[in-house]
Structures are given as C-alpha cells and as structure tokens.
Amino acid sequence: MGTTSMTGASRGLGREAAEHLLRHHPDQHLLVFNRRPGLAAELAASTGNDNVSEVLCDLASFADIRRAAAEVDRPLDGFLGNAGLQMATTDKHTADGVEMTFGVNVLAYHLLLNLLRPRFTNPARVIIVGSDVHDSAHNSMGLIPPPRWTDPRELARPREGGGREGRRAYATSKLGVVYLVHALRRRLPEGVDVYSYNPGLVPDTELSRDAGRFGRAAFRTIGKALVTLPIATTADRAGRLLAETMTGPRPGESGSYISRGEVIPSSSESYDERREEELWAVADELCGLTADGTTRTPRRSA
C-alpha cells in the first residue's frame, strides 16, 4: 500500500481531489498536511474510507514545516501540493518575515519537498498546482496583472502594494512554481517525476478570501457567470481531473507543465535556467537549507 501526501485538501478543488482519491483508490493511504486538526476525520466521514491521516502544518512558518516533515514516518510515492493563496496586498508576511504570497506559494514547497525527498519511493510522482496566469500572454480578463519577475530576494520582501499588486504577486509566484519544478527535476533521480499543474480558472473556490467582504462577494457573483463559459470550470470537475492526473498513467516527461490534464508548453518566460537556479539558491538561503540537504537557521527576509 502506497501513500500520497497532500496540502490544500480542506476546501475547493483540493477537497474534491482528496475525496476522489479516497473513493477511487481506497488502498492508497492519503496523508494530509493541514493547519487545523480534524480534516482526516472529515474526509473519512465524507468518503467512508478511513485510510487517511493528517499532520498539522502551517505553510507560513518554516519551523512548522520542519516539524511537520519530521513527523512523516512512512515512504511516499506521491505528493500533491495544492495549497496556495492570493493576498489582497503585498505587505503581509509569514512568521519568517517573507512576503506571504511568495512565502506560501513558492518557498514553503521548496522547503517541504526538500525535507521529504528522502521519503520518496521510486517511482514517485510530485505535482505542484500552478496557474495559467504565470504566462504574461494569458488573458485573465484584466483580473490578474501579468507576472513581474525580479531578484527572488526582492520578491520575498514585504512591500507596499494594494489589490492590483497583490494579484500580480500571485501571478509571479505561479511563475516561480514553474521555475521551482524545473530546478527540482534536475535534482530528482530518474523515476521520481515532478510536474506543475494548471487546473484552469476555478471561480467557485476561496482563493479570494483575503479580498474583503465586498471583494469576495464580487468574485462569487462573477464566478457564477464564468463557470458557464469554456474558459472556466467547477471545483468538482477540476478536483476530479487533478486526482486522475495524480494517479493515472505517467502524464509526460518529468518537469512538464500540465494544463487541465494535458501536457503543454508553459510560457516562454518560464524556460530560463538562470532564473531557476537563482531561485533555488535564494530559496535554500531563506529556508535554511544547505547544499547537502541539512538545515540551518533560515535567513529572515529584510
């Protein structure tokens, strides 16, 4: 019996994906990382499958990620990184002083996956959920500004910026996810595959929960209209497809970008080995990782 570990299983497409995994792969153990206790019991009750456990983990704290990773005591043949957030501003920070969006969407996965690497079996599959907004050419109907990549140390620094810059930070973090996947592919052994995954526009999620009462209401209203269009999908459909990509036949070469279950090229900007390696080095520094994979005191973002 194998084990798939997962973040972001409490709501939205992640909850749908987790329940699909438990219903359709009852012999595969699901280990969920979650900030609050009780999610494993909820999933067991909703699916009738108690082959699920949990580790408490706050992805906005490097210390908590280290503690959670140390509690994983079983081999892993899968990792599904679905947790992510979009902040209304760029001035909020993690427990380590990192800009919140970049800290959770990029650095948390860098640290967690590096700590879990000794646990991965061969073969194993790692998927990190990204977004098509990583592509400057993507038409998000003006809702999400295009990414603006710069020195990762600058991206990690909290700064003044309202709603538009908060949304731009989200797009930029999703470009960072693709860079992270490309860099990780070069470091994983053959047989351990890593992918970035774009679920498409999924309006019926709580991604806008930091937007305030009026912003959330507007997003829900727009979302109800968007799900009727080909450009969008519902959380249940997106979650089901994500789960099937996790458990189905090998989707493509390691490092590939998967959009709605299909391997396609990511943006032209996302193929930049210099940026990828710079991000990896800075992430090691900020997360407190050494070249041999051991940990040291992380550097607090200025």
Short mmCIF file of C-alpha atoms in Angstrom, two decimals:
data_model
loop_
_atom_site.label_atom_id
_atom_site.label_comp_id
_atom_site.label_asym_id
_atom_site.label_seq_id
_atom_site.Cartn_x
_atom_site.Cartn_y
_atom_site.Cartn_z
CA MET A 1 0.00 0.00 0.00
CA GLY A 2 1.43 3.35 -1.04
CA THR A 3 0.99 6.80 0.47
CA THR A 4 0.11 10.07 -1.23
CA SER A 5 0.75 13.23 0.77
CA MET A 6 -1.23 16.37 0.06
CA THR A 7 -1.61 20.03 1.01
CA GLY A 8 -4.73 22.11 0.45
CA ALA A 9 -7.26 19.32 0.92
CA SER A 10 -9.70 21.20 3.13
CA ARG A 11 -11.73 23.13 0.56
CA GLY A 12 -12.37 23.83 -3.11
CA LEU A 13 -10.78 21.73 -5.81
CA GLY A 14 -8.34 20.29 -3.28
CA ARG A 15 -11.17 18.88 -1.19
CA GLU A 16 -12.72 17.40 -4.32
CA ALA A 17 -9.39 15.88 -5.32
CA ALA A 18 -8.84 14.39 -1.87
CA GLU A 19 -12.30 12.84 -1.75
CA HIS A 20 -11.87 11.45 -5.28
CA LEU A 21 -8.57 9.82 -4.25
CA LEU A 22 -10.15 8.23 -1.20
CA ARG A 23 -13.24 6.98 -3.05
CA HIS A 24 -11.49 5.62 -6.12
CA HIS A 25 -8.17 4.47 -4.64
CA PRO A 26 -9.18 3.03 -1.26
CA ASP A 27 -5.93 1.06 -0.86
CA GLN A 28 -3.79 4.19 -1.27
CA HIS A 29 -3.20 5.96 2.02
CA LEU A 30 -3.78 9.73 1.97
CA LEU A 31 -1.68 11.86 4.32
CA VAL A 32 -2.92 15.46 4.51
CA PHE A 33 -0.97 18.45 5.78
CA ASN A 34 -3.40 20.94 7.28
CA ARG A 35 -3.38 23.92 9.65
CA ARG A 36 -6.27 22.74 11.79
CA PRO A 37 -6.96 19.31 13.32
CA GLY A 38 -9.86 17.16 12.22
CA LEU A 39 -9.54 17.18 8.44
CA ALA A 40 -8.66 13.49 8.24
CA ALA A 41 -11.78 12.60 10.23
CA GLU A 42 -13.91 14.82 7.95
CA LEU A 43 -12.54 13.14 4.84
CA ALA A 44 -13.05 9.68 6.30
CA ALA A 45 -16.66 10.53 7.17
CA SER A 46 -17.48 12.05 3.78
CA THR A 47 -15.97 9.20 1.75
CA GLY A 48 -16.45 6.19 4.00
CA ASN A 49 -12.72 5.47 3.76
CA ASP A 50 -10.66 5.81 6.93
CA ASN A 51 -7.37 5.20 5.10
CA VAL A 52 -6.39 8.82 5.73
CA SER A 53 -4.26 10.58 8.34
CA GLU A 54 -3.07 14.11 8.97
CA VAL A 55 -0.08 16.12 10.06
CA LEU A 56 -0.69 19.64 11.33
CA CYS A 57 1.32 22.16 9.32
CA ASP A 58 1.26 25.91 8.81
CA LEU A 59 2.90 26.62 5.46
CA ALA A 60 3.53 30.20 6.57
CA SER A 61 6.14 29.03 9.10
CA PHE A 62 9.44 27.38 8.22
CA ALA A 63 9.70 25.97 11.76
CA ASP A 64 6.26 24.40 11.48
CA ILE A 65 7.12 22.90 8.09
CA ARG A 66 10.25 21.33 9.58
CA ARG A 67 8.30 19.89 12.49
CA ALA A 68 5.60 18.52 10.18
CA ALA A 69 8.10 16.94 7.79
CA ALA A 70 9.85 15.26 10.71
CA GLU A 71 6.56 13.66 11.73
CA VAL A 72 6.20 11.86 8.39
CA ASP A 73 7.33 8.33 9.18
CA ARG A 74 6.29 6.41 6.07
CA PRO A 75 7.50 6.11 2.46
CA LEU A 76 5.76 8.42 -0.01
CA ASP A 77 5.00 7.56 -3.61
CA GLY A 78 3.06 10.75 -4.26
CA PHE A 79 2.91 14.40 -3.25
CA LEU A 80 0.14 16.77 -4.33
CA GLY A 81 0.82 20.40 -3.46
CA ASN A 82 -2.49 22.18 -3.87
CA ALA A 83 -2.40 24.75 -1.04
CA GLY A 84 -1.85 28.30 -2.19
CA LEU A 85 -3.14 31.77 -1.56
CA GLN A 86 -3.75 35.10 -3.18
CA MET A 87 -3.41 38.10 -0.91
CA ALA A 88 -5.09 41.49 -1.33
CA THR A 89 -1.79 43.28 -0.60
CA THR A 90 1.95 42.61 -0.61
CA ASP A 91 2.67 43.94 2.88
CA LYS A 92 1.68 40.84 4.88
CA HIS A 93 4.40 38.42 5.87
CA THR A 94 4.96 34.91 7.11
CA ALA A 95 6.37 34.00 10.52
CA ASP A 96 9.82 34.33 8.93
CA GLY A 97 9.28 37.81 7.51
CA VAL A 98 8.70 36.67 3.92
CA GLU A 99 6.01 38.28 1.76
CA MET A 100 3.05 36.00 2.33
CA THR A 101 2.17 35.00 -1.25
CA PHE A 102 5.76 34.20 -2.24
CA GLY A 103 6.40 32.53 1.10
CA VAL A 104 3.48 30.11 0.93
CA ASN A 105 3.19 29.53 -2.82
CA VAL A 106 6.91 29.07 -3.52
CA LEU A 107 9.23 28.86 -0.52
CA ALA A 108 7.01 26.58 1.56
CA TYR A 109 7.07 23.98 -1.23
CA HIS A 110 10.80 24.36 -1.69
CA LEU A 111 11.41 23.59 1.97
CA LEU A 112 8.78 20.89 2.38
CA LEU A 113 9.77 18.95 -0.73
CA ASN A 114 13.46 19.10 0.12
CA LEU A 115 12.74 17.76 3.60
CA LEU A 116 10.51 14.99 2.23
CA ARG A 117 12.87 13.94 -0.58
CA PRO A 118 14.40 11.07 1.45
CA ARG A 119 10.87 9.69 1.92
CA PHE A 120 10.05 9.42 -1.79
CA THR A 121 9.99 5.92 -3.20
CA ASN A 122 10.96 5.10 -6.75
CA PRO A 123 8.78 5.50 -8.69
CA ALA A 124 7.01 8.52 -7.22
CA ARG A 125 5.03 11.46 -8.60
CA VAL A 126 5.09 15.06 -7.35
CA ILE A 127 2.58 17.65 -8.56
CA ILE A 128 2.52 21.31 -7.54
CA VAL A 129 -0.55 23.29 -8.55
CA GLY A 130 0.28 26.38 -10.57
CA SER A 131 -1.83 28.60 -12.78
CA ASP A 132 -2.08 29.81 -16.35
CA VAL A 133 -1.65 33.37 -15.02
CA HIS A 134 2.09 32.61 -14.83
CA ASP A 135 2.01 33.43 -18.55
CA SER A 136 2.14 37.14 -19.39
CA ALA A 137 0.23 36.38 -22.59
CA HIS A 138 -2.66 34.77 -20.72
CA ASN A 139 -5.93 36.66 -20.95
CA SER A 140 -7.33 36.83 -17.43
CA MET A 141 -9.87 39.47 -18.48
CA GLY A 142 -7.86 42.04 -16.58
CA LEU A 143 -8.45 40.35 -13.23
CA ILE A 144 -4.81 39.29 -12.70
CA PRO A 145 -1.92 41.51 -13.86
CA PRO A 146 0.93 39.69 -15.61
CA PRO A 147 3.85 38.41 -13.52
CA ARG A 148 6.85 40.64 -12.92
CA TRP A 149 9.91 38.55 -12.11
CA THR A 150 12.89 40.10 -10.36
CA ASP A 151 15.55 39.12 -7.82
CA PRO A 152 13.91 36.45 -5.61
CA ARG A 153 15.17 38.33 -2.56
CA GLU A 154 13.03 41.26 -3.62
CA LEU A 155 10.02 39.04 -4.24
CA ALA A 156 10.45 37.65 -0.73
CA ARG A 157 10.44 41.12 0.84
CA PRO A 158 7.09 42.52 2.07
CA ARG A 159 6.33 45.82 0.40
CA GLU A 160 3.56 48.33 -0.03
CA GLY A 161 1.04 47.45 -2.69
CA GLY A 162 -2.72 47.34 -2.99
CA GLY A 163 -5.08 44.90 -4.68
CA ARG A 164 -3.51 45.02 -8.14
CA GLU A 165 -0.01 44.38 -6.80
CA GLY A 166 -1.35 41.63 -4.55
CA ARG A 167 -2.79 39.88 -7.58
CA ARG A 168 0.43 40.46 -9.54
CA ALA A 169 2.35 38.81 -6.71
CA TYR A 170 0.09 35.79 -7.14
CA ALA A 171 0.86 35.54 -10.87
CA THR A 172 4.57 35.99 -10.17
CA SER A 173 4.50 33.27 -7.52
CA LYS A 174 2.95 30.87 -10.04
CA LEU A 175 5.81 31.63 -12.45
CA GLY A 176 8.06 30.79 -9.50
CA VAL A 177 6.30 27.42 -9.16
CA VAL A 178 7.26 26.52 -12.73
CA TYR A 179 10.85 27.59 -12.10
CA LEU A 180 10.91 25.53 -8.92
CA VAL A 181 9.60 22.45 -10.74
CA HIS A 182 12.22 22.78 -13.49
CA ALA A 183 15.03 23.13 -10.94
CA LEU A 184 13.73 20.21 -8.87
CA ARG A 185 13.53 17.98 -11.94
CA ARG A 186 17.30 18.32 -12.37
CA ARG A 187 17.84 17.16 -8.79
CA LEU A 188 15.46 14.22 -8.52
CA PRO A 189 16.53 10.70 -9.52
CA GLU A 190 15.07 9.08 -12.60
CA GLY A 191 11.73 7.59 -11.65
CA VAL A 192 10.74 10.41 -9.32
CA ASP A 193 8.76 12.78 -11.54
CA VAL A 194 7.70 16.34 -10.77
CA TYR A 195 5.12 18.44 -12.60
CA SER A 196 3.45 21.83 -12.38
CA TYR A 197 -0.31 21.65 -12.89
CA ASN A 198 -2.74 24.29 -14.11
CA PRO A 199 -6.36 23.50 -13.14
CA GLY A 200 -7.69 26.41 -15.19
CA LEU A 201 -9.98 29.12 -13.89
CA VAL A 202 -11.96 27.71 -10.96
CA PRO A 203 -14.20 30.52 -9.67
CA ASP A 204 -16.02 28.51 -7.00
CA THR A 205 -13.08 28.36 -4.60
CA GLU A 206 -11.99 30.53 -1.68
CA LEU A 207 -8.90 31.89 -3.42
CA SER A 208 -10.25 35.43 -2.95
CA ARG A 209 -10.83 35.02 0.80
CA ASP A 210 -8.33 37.83 1.60
CA ALA A 211 -10.12 40.30 -0.69
CA GLY A 212 -12.55 41.58 1.95
CA ARG A 213 -16.30 41.15 2.16
CA PHE A 214 -17.15 43.17 -0.94
CA GLY A 215 -14.31 41.70 -3.00
CA ARG A 216 -15.35 38.16 -2.11
CA ALA A 217 -18.97 38.92 -2.96
CA ALA A 218 -17.97 40.36 -6.34
CA PHE A 219 -15.77 37.37 -7.11
CA ARG A 220 -18.59 34.95 -6.27
CA THR A 221 -21.02 36.86 -8.49
CA ILE A 222 -18.60 36.94 -11.41
CA GLY A 223 -17.70 33.29 -10.79
CA LYS A 224 -21.28 32.10 -11.17
CA ALA A 225 -21.33 33.61 -14.64
CA LEU A 226 -17.87 32.40 -15.61
CA VAL A 227 -18.47 28.71 -14.87
CA THR A 228 -20.91 28.63 -17.78
CA LEU A 229 -18.10 29.56 -20.19
CA PRO A 230 -15.43 27.27 -21.71
CA ILE A 231 -12.63 29.25 -20.02
CA ALA A 232 -13.72 28.15 -16.53
CA THR A 233 -14.62 25.01 -14.67
CA THR A 234 -16.10 23.98 -11.34
CA ALA A 235 -14.20 22.81 -8.29
CA ASP A 236 -15.59 19.28 -8.53
CA ARG A 237 -14.55 18.85 -12.17
CA ALA A 238 -11.14 20.43 -11.59
CA GLY A 239 -10.52 18.34 -8.48
CA ARG A 240 -11.50 15.12 -10.19
CA LEU A 241 -9.16 15.80 -13.11
CA LEU A 242 -6.32 16.73 -10.76
CA ALA A 243 -6.76 13.49 -8.84
CA GLU A 244 -6.83 11.46 -12.04
CA THR A 245 -3.63 13.14 -13.22
CA MET A 246 -2.04 12.22 -9.91
CA THR A 247 -2.97 8.54 -10.12
CA GLY A 248 -3.27 7.82 -13.85
CA PRO A 249 -0.63 6.86 -16.41
CA ARG A 250 2.58 8.86 -16.44
CA PRO A 251 1.44 12.17 -17.96
CA GLY A 252 4.74 13.10 -19.59
CA GLU A 253 8.41 13.79 -19.01
CA SER A 254 9.37 14.99 -15.57
CA GLY A 255 9.32 18.78 -15.36
CA SER A 256 6.36 19.08 -17.74
CA TYR A 257 3.59 21.63 -17.40
CA ILE A 258 0.14 20.02 -17.31
CA SER A 259 -2.91 22.12 -18.10
CA ARG A 260 -6.28 20.54 -17.30
CA GLY A 261 -4.78 17.08 -17.67
CA GLU A 262 -2.88 17.77 -20.90
CA VAL A 263 0.87 18.33 -21.20
CA ILE A 264 1.51 21.63 -23.00
CA PRO A 265 4.41 24.11 -23.06
CA SER A 266 4.40 26.63 -20.25
CA SER A 267 5.11 30.27 -21.07
CA SER A 268 8.27 31.15 -23.00
CA GLU A 269 9.41 33.17 -19.97
CA SER A 270 9.20 30.08 -17.77
CA TYR A 271 12.11 28.36 -19.55
CA ASP A 272 15.04 30.22 -18.00
CA GLU A 273 17.62 28.06 -16.28
CA ARG A 274 19.49 31.07 -14.88
CA ARG A 275 16.36 32.25 -13.07
CA GLU A 276 15.55 28.71 -11.95
CA GLU A 277 18.95 28.18 -10.37
CA GLU A 278 18.97 31.66 -8.82
CA LEU A 279 15.57 30.95 -7.26
CA TRP A 280 16.81 27.60 -5.95
CA ALA A 281 19.90 29.17 -4.35
CA VAL A 282 17.97 32.03 -2.75
CA ALA A 283 15.25 29.65 -1.56
CA ASP A 284 17.92 27.46 0.07
CA GLU A 285 19.29 30.56 1.80
CA LEU A 286 15.92 31.86 3.01
CA CYS A 287 14.65 28.42 4.08
CA GLY A 288 17.85 27.50 5.88
CA LEU A 289 18.86 24.59 3.65
CA THR A 290 22.46 23.66 2.96
CA ALA A 291 23.84 22.05 -0.19
CA ASP A 292 23.75 18.59 1.38
CA GLY A 293 20.07 18.94 2.33
CA THR A 294 20.63 19.56 6.03
CA THR A 295 19.04 22.54 7.75
CA ARG A 296 20.46 25.61 9.44
CA THR A 297 18.89 28.73 10.86
CA PRO A 298 16.99 30.37 7.99
CA ARG A 299 17.81 33.90 6.97
CA ARG A 300 14.98 36.26 7.83
CA SER A 301 13.80 38.36 4.90
CA ALA A 302 14.68 42.02 5.35
#
